[in-house]
Amino acid sequence: MINIGKTSGFCKGVELSVSKTKEYLEKYKKIYCLGELVHNKEVVSNLEKKGLIVINNLNEVEDNSNVILRAHGVSVSVYKEAKERNINILDLTCPKVLKIHNEVKKYQENGYFIILIGSKLHPETIGTISFAKEKSFIIEQLEDIKECIKVIEENKYNHIVVFVQTTFSKDRFKEITEKLSKELINKDLIIKNTICNATSSRQDECKRLSNQNDCMIIIGGKNSSNTKKLYDIASSINENTYIIETVNDLDISKIKDKKSIGIMAGASTPKESIDNVIKILKQEVLK
Ligand code: SF4
């Protein structure tokens, strides 16, 4: 039996960015995208065939170009440079991420010290923290809390607000905020759970499927942070968990004797990738 997670695959933000990019490509023919539009090679290479050019820095484009900003969002400095160079920004930052940017900006202007819980090197975290300016700190692990508290004490900050990357692990967020609440008991501390609903429902479903099936297959791009988190959740529950990017990575020999197979896919995994895996499983395993 194959049990596919209902929340698998494109989230609203990614779906919107891919469909809008297709529209823009018809209109402009050649467009740049700052970073991979989604963390999925197949999707990106199909868009590249239609004229999308992935760049890593605005230095790589001439003035007046059309540049897409992907769902993760970018730093304040990117908007500033684009304005100065007359670059036409096609902003596909997910509305949920834009809302966080605006909230961070509002708290920063009201003098709050801003803590962002997230992966330090993730583009969304880098973008969001730029709106907080220098009075801020990123916490990725429980171990980072000590240094964060030191900064707060040294500077005598009393008003603190916490945000979290939209695709962060729910469990890790809970652990970190519980510890922060204990450490900062005498401060004005506001905790905003900005984990996206799409992420939390997917993580809940992944837990349920990992408990109910003989093995788990997680489908998603190697650079996709939310796919990696699904793998971490599933593998901590079910030792027969495998992560693949496409059907070509599937090792049938490892799952041949399994009676029930759970499938989850990350937010940037297209429906075709999931369908391709199911097709092979039906042909080779559940004959
Ligand atoms: S996971 Fe949520 S916040 Fe992130 S792009 Fe998708 S819908 Fe937007």
Short mmCIF file of N, CA, C and O in Angstrom, two decimals, residues 9-19 71 94-96 196 198 202 267:
data_model
loop_
_atom_site.label_atom_id
_atom_site.label_comp_id
_atom_site.label_asym_id
_atom_site.label_seq_id
_atom_site.Cartn_x
_atom_site.Cartn_y
_atom_site.Cartn_z
N GLY A 9 4.34 18.33 -1.57
CA GLY A 9 4.51 19.11 -2.80
C GLY A 9 4.35 20.61 -2.63
O GLY A 9 4.35 21.12 -1.50
N PHE A 10 4.26 21.31 -3.78
CA PHE A 10 4.26 22.78 -3.80
C PHE A 10 3.34 23.41 -2.74
O PHE A 10 2.17 23.06 -2.64
N CYS A 11 3.90 24.36 -1.99
CA CYS A 11 3.06 25.16 -1.10
C CYS A 11 2.53 26.33 -1.93
O CYS A 11 2.97 26.54 -3.07
N LYS A 12 1.63 27.10 -1.36
CA LYS A 12 1.01 28.22 -2.11
C LYS A 12 2.06 29.21 -2.64
O LYS A 12 1.97 29.68 -3.76
N GLY A 13 3.06 29.51 -1.77
CA GLY A 13 4.07 30.50 -2.15
C GLY A 13 4.88 30.04 -3.35
O GLY A 13 5.16 30.82 -4.27
N VAL A 14 5.25 28.76 -3.36
CA VAL A 14 6.06 28.23 -4.47
C VAL A 14 5.19 28.12 -5.73
O VAL A 14 5.63 28.48 -6.83
N GLU A 15 3.95 27.66 -5.54
CA GLU A 15 3.03 27.53 -6.68
C GLU A 15 2.86 28.88 -7.37
O GLU A 15 2.97 28.99 -8.58
N LEU A 16 2.67 29.91 -6.54
CA LEU A 16 2.48 31.26 -7.08
C LEU A 16 3.74 31.72 -7.82
O LEU A 16 3.67 32.27 -8.92
N SER A 17 4.92 31.46 -7.23
CA SER A 17 6.14 31.96 -7.86
C SER A 17 6.42 31.24 -9.18
O SER A 17 6.86 31.86 -10.14
N VAL A 18 6.10 29.95 -9.25
CA VAL A 18 6.35 29.23 -10.52
C VAL A 18 5.35 29.70 -11.58
O VAL A 18 5.74 29.99 -12.73
N SER A 19 4.08 29.84 -11.23
CA SER A 19 3.11 30.23 -12.27
C SER A 19 3.36 31.68 -12.72
O SER A 19 3.28 31.98 -13.90
N ALA A 71 10.45 33.26 -3.65
CA ALA A 71 9.56 33.23 -2.49
C ALA A 71 10.26 33.47 -1.14
O ALA A 71 9.66 34.01 -0.21
N CYS A 94 7.10 35.39 -1.07
CA CYS A 94 5.83 34.86 -0.57
C CYS A 94 5.15 35.92 0.32
O CYS A 94 5.82 36.52 1.17
N PRO A 95 3.86 36.15 0.15
CA PRO A 95 3.17 37.15 0.99
C PRO A 95 3.37 36.92 2.49
O PRO A 95 3.43 37.86 3.27
N LYS A 96 3.53 35.64 2.88
CA LYS A 96 3.73 35.35 4.32
C LYS A 96 5.10 35.85 4.78
O LYS A 96 5.25 36.29 5.92
N CYS A 196 5.16 28.75 8.93
CA CYS A 196 4.03 28.72 7.99
C CYS A 196 3.14 27.50 8.25
O CYS A 196 3.65 26.42 8.55
N ALA A 198 1.63 25.73 6.18
CA ALA A 198 1.97 24.67 5.21
C ALA A 198 3.09 23.81 5.78
O ALA A 198 3.07 22.59 5.67
N ARG A 202 2.61 19.90 7.20
CA ARG A 202 3.42 18.88 6.52
C ARG A 202 4.26 18.08 7.54
O ARG A 202 4.36 16.87 7.44
N ALA A 267 8.22 21.39 -0.07
CA ALA A 267 7.40 22.47 -0.65
C ALA A 267 7.80 22.84 -2.07
O ALA A 267 7.07 23.53 -2.78
#
